[in-house]
């Protein structure tokens, strides 16, 4: 089924995202293996949880998920996006994300959130 998110995905930074089965409520969990790091920390798999709209009902469903970079740093990233299918049946996940870095005090909150985009295709 197209745009059922379970499976292995890769983005333009060559990071990998593995999504396990999607349940009847559209919920899923998985792992994110980033290829890039802003810190000297070694690259670790980080758990993710999210939900998508029913790919049986919607041809090109929207979704969202949260990555908890727990072993990596105290950051959190939330992704939101939509799955698109081209005329050859190739699926693309177009996403935007907010990355929240842990800062020492509320006064530092102004510099704590980054925004970006990622595109994923099946690996
Ligand atoms: O799709 C991709 O793979 C690219 C984006 C994912 C990279 C993530 S962002 C959070 C985590 C991972 N790399 C990194 O340095 N992180 C981190 O938390 O570093 C700590 C930090 C966070 C914000 C600012 C400076 C350092």
Short mmCIF file of C-alpha atoms and ligand atoms in Angstrom, two decimals:
data_model
loop_
_atom_site.label_atom_id
_atom_site.label_comp_id
_atom_site.label_asym_id
_atom_site.label_seq_id
_atom_site.Cartn_x
_atom_site.Cartn_y
_atom_site.Cartn_z
CA UNK A 1 0.00 0.00 0.00
CA UNK A 2 1.44 3.38 -0.92
CA UNK A 3 2.12 5.88 1.87
CA UNK A 4 1.86 3.37 4.66
CA UNK A 5 4.98 4.72 6.39
CA UNK A 6 6.28 1.41 7.71
CA UNK A 7 9.64 0.50 6.20
CA UNK A 8 13.09 2.07 5.69
CA UNK A 9 13.45 5.67 4.50
CA UNK A 10 16.51 7.85 3.72
CA UNK A 11 16.71 11.63 3.50
CA UNK A 12 18.90 14.03 1.51
CA UNK A 13 21.52 13.96 4.29
CA UNK A 14 21.62 10.16 3.94
CA UNK A 15 20.12 9.72 7.41
CA UNK A 16 17.98 6.63 7.85
CA UNK A 17 14.57 6.27 9.41
CA UNK A 18 13.07 2.83 10.09
CA UNK A 19 9.35 2.81 10.85
CA UNK A 20 7.79 -0.31 12.34
CA UNK A 21 4.19 -1.39 11.63
CA UNK A 22 1.46 1.28 11.61
CA UNK A 23 -1.52 0.25 13.76
CA UNK A 24 -5.23 0.75 12.98
CA UNK A 25 -5.18 4.16 14.65
CA UNK A 26 -2.31 5.22 12.37
CA UNK A 27 0.21 5.19 15.21
CA UNK A 28 3.77 4.00 14.69
CA UNK A 29 7.15 3.86 16.33
CA UNK A 30 10.59 3.50 14.88
CA UNK A 31 14.24 4.54 14.98
CA UNK A 32 16.14 7.45 13.49
CA UNK A 33 19.78 6.99 12.57
CA UNK A 34 21.17 10.38 11.78
CA UNK A 35 24.21 10.80 9.56
CA UNK A 36 25.05 14.25 10.92
CA UNK A 37 25.98 15.64 14.30
CA UNK A 38 26.45 19.17 15.63
CA UNK A 39 28.22 17.71 18.63
CA UNK A 40 31.17 15.41 19.12
CA UNK A 41 28.72 12.73 20.31
CA UNK A 42 28.85 9.47 18.44
CA UNK A 43 25.90 8.76 16.14
CA UNK A 44 23.24 6.71 18.00
CA UNK A 45 19.90 5.32 16.93
CA UNK A 46 17.17 7.48 18.47
CA UNK A 47 13.59 6.35 19.05
CA UNK A 48 10.66 8.01 17.29
CA UNK A 49 6.88 7.88 17.74
CA UNK A 50 4.19 9.32 15.54
CA UNK A 51 0.91 9.01 13.72
CA UNK A 52 -0.29 9.20 10.14
CA UNK A 53 -3.72 9.47 8.56
CA UNK A 54 -5.14 6.27 7.09
CA UNK A 55 -3.40 5.49 3.81
CA UNK A 56 -6.42 3.30 2.91
CA UNK A 57 -8.70 6.34 3.09
CA UNK A 58 -6.26 9.06 2.00
CA UNK A 59 -3.98 8.54 -0.99
CA UNK A 60 -1.41 11.08 0.25
CA UNK A 61 -1.75 11.25 4.04
CA UNK A 62 -0.22 13.77 6.41
CA UNK A 63 1.74 12.60 9.45
CA UNK A 64 3.82 13.77 12.39
CA UNK A 65 6.43 12.23 14.64
CA UNK A 66 8.78 13.07 17.47
CA UNK A 67 12.41 11.99 17.72
CA UNK A 68 13.80 11.81 21.24
CA UNK A 69 17.56 12.19 20.86
CA UNK A 70 17.91 10.71 24.31
CA UNK A 71 21.27 9.00 24.12
CA UNK A 72 22.62 11.60 21.74
CA UNK A 73 21.79 14.89 23.40
CA UNK A 74 18.87 16.33 25.34
CA UNK A 75 17.29 17.65 22.17
CA UNK A 76 13.93 16.81 20.66
CA UNK A 77 12.84 17.10 17.06
CA UNK A 78 9.25 17.09 15.84
CA UNK A 79 8.63 16.36 12.16
CA UNK A 80 5.41 17.10 10.28
CA UNK A 81 4.79 16.27 6.65
CA UNK A 82 2.90 14.57 3.88
CA UNK A 83 3.50 11.51 1.75
CA UNK A 84 3.26 12.11 -2.01
CA UNK A 85 3.12 9.48 -4.76
CA UNK A 86 4.35 10.34 -8.28
CA UNK A 87 2.93 8.97 -11.52
CA UNK A 88 5.37 6.05 -11.34
CA UNK A 89 4.25 5.15 -7.84
CA UNK A 90 7.40 6.52 -6.15
CA UNK A 91 6.70 7.79 -2.63
CA UNK A 92 8.25 10.97 -1.20
CA UNK A 93 7.90 12.30 2.35
CA UNK A 94 8.10 16.09 2.34
CA UNK A 95 8.69 17.24 5.92
CA UNK A 96 9.43 20.27 8.06
CA UNK A 97 10.94 19.93 11.52
CA UNK A 98 11.48 21.91 14.71
CA UNK A 99 14.57 21.00 16.70
CA UNK A 100 14.56 22.04 20.34
CA UNK A 101 17.93 22.08 22.03
CA UNK A 102 18.11 21.93 25.81
CA UNK A 103 19.32 25.25 27.19
CA UNK A 104 20.38 26.16 30.71
CA UNK A 105 17.74 28.78 31.50
CA UNK A 106 14.51 30.27 30.10
CA UNK A 107 16.45 33.39 29.15
CA UNK A 108 18.34 31.27 26.62
CA UNK A 109 15.11 29.97 25.13
CA UNK A 110 15.28 32.54 22.32
CA UNK A 111 18.05 30.56 20.63
CA UNK A 112 16.79 27.08 21.41
CA UNK A 113 14.63 26.13 18.44
CA UNK A 114 15.73 25.50 14.87
CA UNK A 115 13.49 24.87 11.90
CA UNK A 116 14.27 22.96 8.75
CA UNK A 117 13.04 20.66 6.01
CA UNK A 118 13.84 17.10 5.01
CA UNK A 119 12.74 14.94 2.10
CA UNK A 120 12.67 11.16 2.53
CA UNK A 121 12.42 8.41 -0.09
CA UNK A 122 12.28 4.64 0.42
CA UNK A 123 15.68 3.01 0.76
O1 LIG B 1 18.12 14.32 9.23
C1 LIG B 1 19.18 14.38 9.88
O2 LIG B 1 19.80 13.38 10.25
C2 LIG B 1 19.79 15.71 10.25
C3 LIG B 1 19.18 16.28 11.46
C4 LIG B 1 19.26 15.33 12.61
C5 LIG B 1 20.47 15.57 13.44
C6 LIG B 1 20.02 15.52 14.89
S1 LIG B 1 19.50 17.10 15.43
C7 LIG B 1 19.52 16.58 17.08
C8 LIG B 1 20.75 15.66 17.23
C9 LIG B 1 21.09 15.04 15.87
N1 LIG B 1 22.41 15.59 15.51
C10 LIG B 1 22.82 16.42 16.50
O3 LIG B 1 23.90 17.02 16.52
N2 LIG B 1 21.88 16.49 17.50
C11 LIG B 1 21.96 17.23 18.65
O4 LIG B 1 21.05 17.26 19.43
O5 LIG B 1 23.13 17.90 18.86
C12 LIG B 1 23.04 18.78 19.99
C13 LIG B 1 22.73 20.13 19.45
C14 LIG B 1 21.43 20.45 19.14
C15 LIG B 1 21.16 21.73 18.65
C16 LIG B 1 22.19 22.66 18.48
C17 LIG B 1 23.49 22.30 18.77
C18 LIG B 1 23.79 21.02 19.25
#
